[in-house]
Coordinates of C-alpha atoms in Angstrom, one line a residue:
Chain A
X1423 CA 173.2 212.5 278.1
X1424 CA 173.9 212.5 274.4
X1425 CA 177.5 211.9 273.3
X1426 CA 179.2 214.4 271.1
X1427 CA 178.6 213.6 267.5
X1428 CA 180.9 216.0 265.6
X1429 CA 181.9 213.5 262.9
X1430 CA 178.3 212.8 261.8
X1431 CA 177.7 213.6 258.2
X1432 CA 175.2 216.5 257.9
X1433 CA 175.3 217.1 254.1
X1434 CA 175.8 215.0 251.0
X1435 CA 176.9 216.2 247.6
X1436 CA 173.3 215.9 246.5
X1437 CA 172.0 218.0 249.4
X1438 CA 174.6 220.7 248.6
X1439 CA 173.5 220.9 245.0
X1440 CA 169.8 221.1 245.9
X1441 CA 170.6 223.8 248.5
X1442 CA 172.6 225.8 245.9
X1443 CA 169.9 225.5 243.3
X1444 CA 167.3 226.7 245.9
X1445 CA 169.5 229.7 246.5
X1446 CA 169.9 230.2 242.7
X1447 CA 166.1 230.2 242.2
X1448 CA 165.9 233.0 244.8
X1449 CA 168.7 234.9 243.1
X1450 CA 166.9 234.5 239.8
X1451 CA 163.8 236.1 241.3
X1452 CA 166.0 238.9 242.7
X1453 CA 167.3 239.6 239.2
X1454 CA 163.7 239.6 237.9
X1455 CA 162.6 242.1 240.6
X1456 CA 164.8 244.8 239.2
X1457 CA 163.6 247.2 236.5
X1458 CA 165.8 246.7 233.5
X1459 CA 167.7 250.0 233.7
X1460 CA 168.2 249.8 237.5
X1461 CA 169.6 246.2 237.2
X1462 CA 172.5 247.5 235.1
X1463 CA 172.9 251.0 236.5
X1464 CA 171.6 251.5 240.0
X1465 CA 173.7 251.0 243.1
X1466 CA 174.3 252.3 246.6
X1467 CA 177.5 253.6 248.2
X1468 CA 179.5 253.4 245.0
X1469 CA 179.1 249.6 244.7
X1470 CA 178.5 247.5 241.6
X1471 CA 175.0 247.3 240.0
X1472 CA 173.3 244.0 240.7
X1473 CA 173.7 242.8 237.1
X1474 CA 177.5 242.8 237.7
X1475 CA 177.1 240.8 240.9
X1476 CA 174.9 238.3 239.1
X1477 CA 177.5 238.0 236.4
X1478 CA 180.1 237.3 239.0
X1479 CA 178.0 234.4 240.2
X1480 CA 177.8 233.1 236.6
X1481 CA 181.5 233.5 236.1
X1482 CA 182.1 231.4 239.3
X1483 CA 179.5 228.7 239.4
X1484 CA 180.1 226.3 236.5
X1485 CA 183.9 227.1 236.3
X1486 CA 184.2 226.2 240.0
X1487 CA 182.2 222.9 239.5
X1488 CA 184.4 222.1 236.5
X1489 CA 187.5 222.9 238.5
X1490 CA 186.5 220.9 241.5
X1491 CA 185.5 218.0 239.2
X1492 CA 188.7 218.0 237.1
X1493 CA 191.4 219.9 239.0
X1494 CA 191.8 222.2 236.0
X1495 CA 191.4 225.8 236.8
X1496 CA 191.1 228.4 234.0
X1497 CA 191.1 232.1 234.2
X1498 CA 188.1 233.3 236.2
X1499 CA 187.9 236.5 234.1
X1500 CA 188.1 234.7 230.7
X1501 CA 184.4 234.9 230.0
X1502 CA 184.3 238.7 230.7
X1503 CA 184.2 239.5 227.0
X1504 CA 180.6 238.3 226.4
X1505 CA 178.6 240.1 229.0
X1506 CA 174.8 240.3 228.5
X1507 CA 173.3 243.8 228.4
X1508 CA 169.6 243.0 228.9
X1509 CA 167.7 241.3 231.6
X1510 CA 166.4 238.7 229.2
X1511 CA 169.9 237.8 228.1
X1512 CA 171.1 237.6 231.7
X1513 CA 168.3 235.3 232.7
X1514 CA 168.9 233.2 229.6
X1515 CA 172.5 232.7 230.7
X1516 CA 171.3 232.0 234.2
X1517 CA 169.0 229.3 233.1
X1518 CA 171.6 227.7 230.8
X1519 CA 173.9 227.5 233.8
X1520 CA 171.2 226.0 236.0
X1521 CA 171.0 223.1 233.6
X1522 CA 174.8 222.8 233.3
X1523 CA 175.2 222.7 237.1
X1524 CA 172.6 219.9 237.3
X1525 CA 174.6 218.0 234.7
X1526 CA 178.1 218.6 235.9
X1527 CA 177.8 218.7 239.7
X1528 CA 176.9 215.0 240.1
X1529 CA 180.0 214.2 238.1
X1530 CA 182.4 215.5 240.7
X1531 CA 184.3 212.4 241.9
X1532 CA 183.9 211.7 245.6
X1533 CA 187.6 212.3 246.5
X1534 CA 187.7 215.7 244.9
X1535 CA 185.5 217.4 247.6
X1536 CA 188.4 217.0 250.0
X1537 CA 191.4 217.3 247.6
X1538 CA 193.2 220.6 247.9
X1539 CA 193.8 222.7 244.7
X1540 CA 195.2 226.1 244.0
X1541 CA 192.0 227.7 242.8
X1542 CA 192.1 230.3 240.0
X1543 CA 195.8 230.7 240.9
X1544 CA 194.8 232.3 244.2
X1545 CA 193.3 230.2 247.0
X1546 CA 194.7 226.8 248.2
X1547 CA 191.7 224.9 249.7
X1548 CA 189.7 221.7 249.4
X1549 CA 187.0 221.4 246.7
X1550 CA 184.1 221.6 249.2
X1551 CA 185.4 224.9 250.6
X1552 CA 185.5 226.4 247.1
X1553 CA 181.9 225.3 246.3
X1554 CA 180.7 226.6 249.7
X1555 CA 182.4 229.9 249.0
X1556 CA 180.6 230.3 245.7
X1557 CA 177.2 229.8 247.4
X1558 CA 178.1 232.1 250.4
X1559 CA 179.3 234.7 248.0
X1560 CA 176.0 234.6 246.1
X1561 CA 174.0 234.9 249.4
X1562 CA 176.2 237.8 250.5
X1563 CA 175.9 239.8 247.3
X1564 CA 172.2 239.0 246.8
X1565 CA 171.6 240.5 250.2
X1566 CA 173.1 243.6 248.9
X1567 CA 170.8 243.5 245.9
X1568 CA 167.9 243.4 248.4
X1569 CA 169.1 246.8 249.8
X1570 CA 169.2 248.2 246.2
X1571 CA 165.6 247.0 245.7
X1572 CA 164.5 248.6 249.0
X1573 CA 166.2 251.8 248.2
X1574 CA 164.2 251.7 244.9
X1575 CA 161.0 251.2 246.8
X1576 CA 160.7 247.6 245.5
X1577 CA 159.8 244.7 247.8
X1578 CA 162.4 241.9 247.4
X1579 CA 161.4 238.2 247.1
X1580 CA 160.9 236.3 250.4
X1581 CA 164.3 235.1 251.6
X1582 CA 162.9 231.8 252.8
X1583 CA 161.3 230.8 249.6
X1584 CA 163.6 228.6 247.5
X1585 CA 161.2 226.6 245.3
Chain B
X769 CA 184.9 208.5 233.4
X770 CA 184.0 209.2 237.0
X771 CA 180.7 207.8 238.3
X772 CA 178.2 210.1 239.9
X773 CA 178.8 210.4 243.6
X774 CA 175.8 212.3 244.9
X775 CA 175.5 210.5 248.2
X776 CA 179.1 211.2 249.3
X777 CA 179.3 213.2 252.6
X778 CA 180.7 216.6 252.0
X779 CA 180.2 218.1 255.5
X780 CA 180.3 216.8 259.1
X781 CA 178.7 218.5 262.1
X782 CA 182.1 219.7 263.1
X783 CA 182.8 221.2 259.7
X784 CA 179.4 223.0 259.9
X785 CA 180.2 224.5 263.3
X786 CA 183.7 225.6 262.1
X787 CA 182.1 227.2 259.0
X788 CA 179.6 229.0 261.1
X789 CA 182.1 230.3 263.6
X790 CA 184.2 231.5 260.7
X791 CA 181.2 233.5 259.4
X792 CA 180.5 234.7 263.0
X793 CA 184.0 236.1 263.3
X794 CA 183.4 238.0 260.1
X795 CA 180.0 239.3 261.4
X796 CA 181.8 240.4 264.6
X797 CA 184.3 242.4 262.5
X798 CA 181.3 243.9 260.6
X799 CA 179.7 245.1 263.9
X800 CA 183.0 246.5 265.0
X801 CA 183.4 248.4 261.7
X802 CA 180.3 250.6 262.4
X803 CA 180.6 253.8 264.4
X804 CA 178.5 253.4 267.5
X805 CA 175.7 255.7 266.6
X806 CA 175.4 254.4 263.0
X807 CA 175.3 250.8 264.3
X808 CA 172.1 251.5 266.1
X809 CA 170.6 254.2 263.9
X810 CA 171.8 254.2 260.3
X811 CA 170.1 252.3 257.5
X812 CA 169.3 252.4 253.8
X813 CA 165.9 252.1 252.1
X814 CA 163.9 252.1 255.4
X815 CA 165.5 248.8 256.5
X816 CA 166.7 247.9 260.0
X817 CA 169.9 249.3 261.5
X818 CA 172.7 246.7 261.5
X819 CA 172.5 246.3 265.3
X820 CA 169.0 245.0 264.9
X821 CA 170.1 242.4 262.4
X822 CA 173.0 241.3 264.7
X823 CA 170.5 240.9 267.5
X824 CA 168.3 238.8 265.2
X825 CA 171.4 236.5 264.7
X826 CA 171.8 236.3 268.4
X827 CA 168.2 235.5 269.0
X828 CA 168.4 232.7 266.5
X829 CA 171.8 231.0 267.0
X830 CA 171.8 229.4 270.4
X831 CA 168.0 228.9 270.6
X832 CA 168.2 227.1 267.3
X833 CA 171.1 224.9 268.4
X834 CA 169.2 224.1 271.6
X835 CA 166.1 223.4 269.7
X836 CA 167.8 221.1 267.2
X837 CA 169.6 219.4 270.2
X838 CA 166.5 218.9 272.3
X839 CA 163.4 219.2 270.2
X840 CA 162.1 221.9 272.5
X841 CA 161.4 225.2 270.7
X842 CA 160.6 228.3 272.8
X843 CA 159.5 231.7 271.6
X844 CA 162.1 233.3 269.3
X845 CA 161.0 236.7 270.5
X846 CA 161.3 235.8 274.2
X847 CA 164.7 237.5 274.6
X848 CA 163.6 240.7 273.0
X849 CA 163.3 242.5 276.4
X850 CA 167.0 242.7 277.2
X851 CA 168.5 244.4 274.1
X852 CA 171.9 245.9 274.4
X853 CA 172.2 249.6 273.5
X854 CA 175.9 249.9 273.1
X855 CA 178.4 248.3 270.8
X856 CA 180.4 247.0 273.8
X857 CA 177.3 245.3 275.2
X858 CA 176.4 243.9 271.8
X859 CA 179.9 242.5 271.3
X860 CA 179.9 241.1 274.9
X861 CA 176.7 239.2 274.1
X862 CA 178.2 238.1 270.8
X863 CA 181.3 236.6 272.5
X864 CA 179.2 234.9 275.1
X865 CA 177.2 233.2 272.4
X866 CA 180.4 232.2 270.6
X867 CA 181.4 230.2 273.6
X868 CA 177.9 228.8 274.1
X869 CA 177.7 227.6 270.5
X870 CA 181.1 225.8 270.9
X871 CA 179.8 224.1 274.0
X872 CA 176.2 223.2 272.8
X873 CA 176.6 222.4 269.1
X874 CA 178.7 219.3 269.7
X875 CA 176.0 218.0 272.0
X876 CA 173.5 217.7 269.2
X877 CA 172.6 214.0 268.9
X878 CA 173.4 212.6 265.5
X879 CA 169.8 211.6 264.6
X880 CA 168.6 215.2 265.4
X881 CA 170.1 216.7 262.2
X882 CA 167.7 214.8 260.0
X883 CA 164.7 214.8 262.4
X884 CA 161.8 217.1 261.4
X885 CA 160.5 219.5 264.0
X886 CA 158.0 222.4 263.9
X887 CA 160.5 225.2 264.5
X888 CA 159.4 228.2 266.5
X889 CA 155.8 227.2 265.8
X890 CA 156.3 228.1 262.1
X891 CA 158.6 225.9 259.9
X892 CA 158.5 222.2 259.6
X893 CA 161.9 221.0 258.6
X894 CA 164.9 218.8 259.5
X895 CA 167.4 220.1 262.1
X896 CA 170.2 220.6 259.5
X897 CA 167.9 222.8 257.4
X898 CA 167.2 225.0 260.4
X899 CA 170.9 225.3 261.2
X900 CA 171.8 226.1 257.6
X901 CA 169.0 228.7 257.6
X902 CA 170.5 230.5 260.6
X903 CA 173.9 230.7 258.8
X904 CA 172.5 231.8 255.4
X905 CA 170.4 234.4 257.1
X906 CA 173.5 235.8 258.8
X907 CA 175.4 235.9 255.5
X908 CA 172.4 237.6 253.8
X909 CA 171.9 240.4 256.3
X910 CA 175.6 240.9 256.9
X911 CA 175.9 241.6 253.2
X912 CA 173.3 244.3 253.8
X913 CA 175.5 245.7 256.6
X914 CA 178.3 245.9 254.0
X915 CA 176.1 248.3 251.9
X916 CA 175.4 250.4 255.0
X917 CA 179.2 250.6 255.6
X918 CA 179.9 251.6 252.0
X919 CA 177.1 254.2 252.1
X920 CA 178.9 255.6 255.1
X921 CA 182.2 255.7 253.3
X922 CA 183.6 252.8 255.4
X923 CA 185.5 249.9 253.9
X924 CA 183.9 246.6 255.1
X925 CA 186.0 243.7 256.3
X926 CA 187.3 241.3 253.7
X927 CA 184.5 238.8 252.9
X928 CA 187.0 235.9 252.4
X929 CA 188.7 236.4 255.8
X930 CA 187.2 234.1 258.4
X931 CA 190.0 233.7 261.0

């Protein structure tokens, strides 16, 4: 009979970054799958178009990694002024952030994953919870983008492909 | 200047189970939010009704935990015969699985999280990747359920509430 092993580590910071970047590659393919006009205008049930969801991911990802790394939390809506209006510009922003995440994430000091911050003046939680939230939020809304694509008669990318 | 800390553990098995059960509570509230007939019949874009997605989560969760714990992988579609046809029965099955997960997950031997299996005769990957996939898949399809609810004019549960 195996003993309970609840305190075993199942994920390192490096695993988490790789897992996130895998999801981000899938999100990038989801953005690409939309026709340009639908990306910025189409939605179901009065929800946001997928471009706005993708911009939310962009507004969260690097600012959250910087916040967890440094303990300094700016205004999550600060970057709202400079929104891209084409798929090309959105993907360019996406790719720039991919590089930035790869650079900044490994600089998060070990103790900061468990340290509790007041995040964006709203949520009091450890760094790891905030990072996980950013990833879960991306999966959640990307799933909604899949419904938009299906409603448009477009086959979404395979959920299980992350390369 | 902080040194890179990529090998730091950011999640224990116990954290992962708690995170999953938090998501499962949110999924339960999403099931509850559907009117009974819509749960089993309504969809957008030719996709599956939300009850079928919830049944997929149920067919994956405990069998995956058992597979990761033991290395024995049955047929993922074996349980398809006994599908519930009411919201009450679906929630009863959900709650039974909540208890079962709490009992079985802590029995996963430490080394099994990194051991590679051929899962359900399809995917070759470490135990942790399979567990993470089950959770991500639930978040992904639950997000789709949110679109169904919005299309029905129903406010979905708050994504950030996991209690």
